[in-house]
PDB file of C-alpha atoms and ligand atoms in Angstrom:
ATOM      1  CA  MET A   1    -122.982-147.450  28.414  1.00 56.00           C
ATOM      2  CA  LYS A   2    -119.816-146.335  30.598  1.00 61.00           C
ATOM      3  CA  THR A   3    -117.504-148.420  29.152  1.00 65.00           C
ATOM      4  CA  LEU A   4    -118.471-147.130  25.419  1.00 65.00           C
ATOM      5  CA  LYS A   5    -117.920-143.436  26.852  1.00 66.00           C
ATOM      6  CA  THR A   6    -114.670-144.351  28.370  1.00 61.00           C
ATOM      7  CA  ILE A   7    -113.533-145.791  24.473  1.00 58.00           C
ATOM      8  CA  ALA A   8    -114.996-142.731  23.035  1.00 60.00           C
ATOM      9  CA  LEU A   9    -112.545-140.696  25.489  1.00 59.00           C
ATOM     10  CA  VAL A  10    -109.415-142.913  24.689  1.00 61.00           C
ATOM     11  CA  VAL A  11    -110.463-142.430  21.241  1.00 62.00           C
ATOM     12  CA  LEU A  12    -110.353-138.857  20.866  1.00 59.00           C
ATOM     13  CA  ALA A  13    -107.613-138.566  23.568  1.00 62.00           C
ATOM     14  CA  GLY A  14    -105.733-140.901  20.606  1.00 57.00           C
ATOM     15  CA  ALA A  15    -107.322-138.440  17.745  1.00 58.00           C
ATOM     16  CA  SER A  16    -106.187-135.338  19.200  1.00 55.00           C
ATOM     17  CA  PHE A  17    -102.537-136.772  19.918  1.00 55.00           C
ATOM     18  CA  ALA A  18    -102.590-137.803  16.377  1.00 54.00           C
ATOM     19  CA  LEU A  19    -103.314-134.279  15.349  1.00 53.00           C
ATOM     20  CA  SER A  20    -100.808-132.822  17.406  1.00 56.00           C
ATOM     21  CA  LEU A  21     -98.232-134.397  15.576  1.00 51.00           C
ATOM     22  CA  PRO A  22     -98.545-132.851  12.092  1.00 52.00           C
ATOM     23  CA  GLY A  23     -98.558-129.794  14.359  1.00 51.00           C
ATOM     24  CA  ILE A  24     -95.231-130.458  15.543  1.00 46.00           C
ATOM     25  CA  ALA A  25     -93.672-131.659  12.443  1.00 49.00           C
ATOM     26  CA  GLN A  26     -95.424-128.509  10.986  1.00 51.00           C
ATOM     27  CA  ALA A  27     -93.301-126.022  13.854  1.00 50.00           C
ATOM     28  CA  MET A  28     -90.209-127.700  13.087  1.00 51.00           C
ATOM     29  CA  ASP A  29     -90.631-127.013   9.309  1.00 53.00           C
ATOM     30  CA  GLY A  30     -91.872-123.315  10.431  1.00 47.00           C
ATOM     31  CA  SER A  31     -87.825-123.064  11.782  1.00 46.00           C
ATOM     32  CA  SER A  32     -86.246-124.403   8.599  1.00 43.00           C
ATOM     33  CA  PRO A  33     -86.614-120.875   6.259  1.00 50.00           C
ATOM     34  CA  GLY A  34     -85.306-119.094   9.610  1.00 45.00           C
ATOM     35  CA  LYS A  35     -82.302-121.399   9.270  1.00 46.00           C
ATOM     36  CA  ASP A  36     -81.769-120.883   5.414  1.00 47.00           C
ATOM     37  CA  GLY A  37     -81.823-116.979   6.448  1.00 42.00           C
ATOM     38  CA  ALA A  38     -79.017-117.525   8.392  1.00 40.00           C
ATOM     39  CA  THR A  39     -77.158-119.780   6.114  1.00 40.00           C
ATOM     40  CA  ALA A  40     -77.651-117.319   3.261  1.00 39.00           C
ATOM     41  CA  LYS A  41     -75.993-114.569   5.224  1.00 43.00           C
ATOM     42  CA  SER A  42     -73.084-116.387   6.240  1.00 42.00           C
ATOM     43  CA  THR A  43     -72.865-117.081   2.160  1.00 40.00           C
ATOM     44  CA  SER A  44     -72.518-113.416   1.664  1.00 58.00           C
ATOM     45  CA  SER A  45     -69.652-112.929   4.428  1.00 60.00           C
ATOM     46  CA  ALA A  46     -67.908-115.842   2.781  1.00 59.00           C
ATOM     47  CA  ASP A  47     -67.590-113.565  -0.100  1.00 81.00           C
ATOM     48  CA  MET A  48     -65.331-112.005   2.166  1.00 94.00           C
ATOM     49  CA  ALA A  49     -61.735-113.074   2.289  1.00 96.00           C
ATOM     50  CA  GLU A  50     -59.872-114.719   5.884  1.00 97.00           C
ATOM     51  CA  GLY A  51     -56.719-113.245   6.852  1.00 98.00           C
ATOM     52  CA  GLU A  52     -54.273-112.770   9.823  1.00 98.00           C
ATOM     53  CA  ILE A  53     -52.728-109.153  10.488  1.00 98.00           C
ATOM     54  CA  LYS A  54     -49.013-109.465  10.214  1.00 98.00           C
ATOM     55  CA  LYS A  55     -48.307-105.546  10.569  1.00 98.00           C
ATOM     56  CA  VAL A  56     -50.054-102.527  11.272  1.00 98.00           C
ATOM     57  CA  ASP A  57     -48.241 -99.277   9.792  1.00 97.00           C
ATOM     58  CA  LYS A  58     -50.026 -96.343  11.327  1.00 96.00           C
ATOM     59  CA  ASP A  59     -48.270 -93.791   9.955  1.00 95.00           C
ATOM     60  CA  ASN A  60     -48.581 -94.783   6.375  1.00 96.00           C
ATOM     61  CA  LYS A  61     -52.264 -96.176   6.841  1.00 96.00           C
ATOM     62  CA  LYS A  62     -50.915 -99.710   5.493  1.00 97.00           C
ATOM     63  CA  LEU A  63     -51.797-103.140   7.011  1.00 98.00           C
ATOM     64  CA  THR A  64     -49.552-106.491   5.895  1.00 98.00           C
ATOM     65  CA  ILE A  65     -52.212-109.462   6.185  1.00 98.00           C
ATOM     66  CA  LYS A  66     -51.437-112.957   5.449  1.00 98.00           C
ATOM     67  CA  HIS A  67     -54.566-113.966   3.800  1.00 98.00           C
ATOM     68  CA  GLY A  68     -56.339-116.718   2.006  1.00 98.00           C
ATOM     69  CA  GLU A  69     -57.808-116.748  -1.148  1.00 97.00           C
ATOM     70  CA  ILE A  70     -59.411-113.274  -2.519  1.00 97.00           C
ATOM     71  CA  LYS A  71     -62.079-114.638  -5.124  1.00 94.00           C
ATOM     72  CA  ASN A  72     -62.911-110.934  -6.423  1.00 94.00           C
ATOM     73  CA  LEU A  73     -59.164-110.183  -7.018  1.00 95.00           C
ATOM     74  CA  ASP A  74     -58.538-113.804  -8.332  1.00 95.00           C
ATOM     75  CA  MET A  75     -55.558-113.897  -5.875  1.00 97.00           C
ATOM     76  CA  PRO A  76     -54.378-117.124  -4.045  1.00 98.00           C
ATOM     77  CA  GLY A  77     -53.232-116.887  -0.535  1.00 98.00           C
ATOM     78  CA  MET A  78     -50.533-114.807   0.245  1.00 98.00           C
ATOM     79  CA  THR A  79     -48.834-112.209   2.712  1.00 98.00           C
ATOM     80  CA  MET A  80     -49.082-108.673   1.331  1.00 98.00           C
ATOM     81  CA  VAL A  81     -49.560-104.908   2.210  1.00 98.00           C
ATOM     82  CA  PHE A  82     -52.753-103.392   1.885  1.00 98.00           C
ATOM     83  CA  GLN A  83     -53.901 -99.503   1.903  1.00 97.00           C
ATOM     84  CA  VAL A  84     -56.932 -99.116   3.991  1.00 97.00           C
ATOM     85  CA  LYS A  85     -60.225 -97.210   2.776  1.00 95.00           C
ATOM     86  CA  ASP A  86     -60.516 -95.376   5.706  1.00 94.00           C
ATOM     87  CA  ALA A  87     -57.680 -94.538   8.448  1.00 93.00           C
ATOM     88  CA  ALA A  88     -60.028 -95.798  11.324  1.00 94.00           C
ATOM     89  CA  MET A  89     -59.381 -99.413  10.325  1.00 95.00           C
ATOM     90  CA  ILE A  90     -55.869 -99.035  11.278  1.00 95.00           C
ATOM     91  CA  ASP A  91     -56.674 -98.388  14.901  1.00 94.00           C
ATOM     92  CA  SER A  92     -59.608-101.410  14.671  1.00 94.00           C
ATOM     93  CA  VAL A  93     -56.929-104.048  13.976  1.00 96.00           C
ATOM     94  CA  LYS A  94     -53.893-104.979  15.793  1.00 97.00           C
ATOM     95  CA  VAL A  95     -51.158-107.816  15.082  1.00 98.00           C
ATOM     96  CA  GLY A  96     -52.287-111.028  15.355  1.00 98.00           C
ATOM     97  CA  ASP A  97     -55.598-110.498  15.128  1.00 98.00           C
ATOM     98  CA  LYS A  98     -57.628-113.025  12.862  1.00 98.00           C
ATOM     99  CA  VAL A  99     -59.771-111.010  10.148  1.00 97.00           C
ATOM    100  CA  ARG A 100     -62.158-111.137   7.493  1.00 97.00           C
ATOM    101  CA  PHE A 101     -62.016-108.531   4.723  1.00 97.00           C
ATOM    102  CA  VAL A 102     -63.146-107.396   1.581  1.00 97.00           C
ATOM    103  CA  ALA A 103     -60.002-106.045  -0.748  1.00 97.00           C
ATOM    104  CA  GLU A 104     -60.361-103.930  -4.170  1.00 96.00           C
ATOM    105  CA  LYS A 105     -57.498-102.927  -6.564  1.00 95.00           C
ATOM    106  CA  GLY A 106     -57.062 -99.324  -6.541  1.00 92.00           C
ATOM    107  CA  ALA A 107     -54.914 -97.187  -8.074  1.00 92.00           C
ATOM    108  CA  THR A 108     -52.146 -97.279  -6.448  1.00 90.00           C
ATOM    109  CA  GLY A 109     -52.692-100.579  -5.133  1.00 93.00           C
ATOM    110  CA  PHE A 110     -54.991-103.050  -3.390  1.00 97.00           C
ATOM    111  CA  VAL A 111     -57.139-101.288  -0.681  1.00 97.00           C
ATOM    112  CA  VAL A 112     -59.111-102.934   1.946  1.00 97.00           C
ATOM    113  CA  SER A 113     -62.639-101.719   2.146  1.00 96.00           C
ATOM    114  CA  GLU A 114     -64.442-103.628   4.729  1.00 96.00           C
ATOM    115  CA  ILE A 115     -62.619-105.495   7.650  1.00 96.00           C
ATOM    116  CA  GLN A 116     -63.923-107.286  10.809  1.00 94.00           C
ATOM    117  CA  ALA A 117     -62.796-109.495  13.426  1.00 92.00           C
ATOM    118  CA  SER A 118     -63.364-113.083  12.387  1.00 90.00           C
ATOM    119  CA  LYS A 119     -64.608-115.695  15.328  1.00 75.00           C
TER     120      LYS A 119
HETATM  121 CU1   CU B   1     -52.152-111.185  -1.909  1.00 78.90          CU
END
């Protein structure tokens, strides 16, 4: 009788251990949507072009940027001058900074509408 009780306990322990496995698997699955969400976020920042600040012309509110491909402008990588949409952008960068930015074609040339330091 005592032996039977011991066996029953071992079976119960085994069963609860087995039950905890799907629980762990579920917890791991549960973390996937969060990871996917992060991937989706980095996809949207992938729309930004990458570049390096070559020259800051504060007086004329212009930046010379050596940039990678700019998909929305169908432009390959090159070094060129951009105007900035907001004068404060001029103060937010310095020569040598690696940046990610969004450029638009304006009436008088290409304009940086968004810029951020890249990591
Ligand atoms: Cu260009």
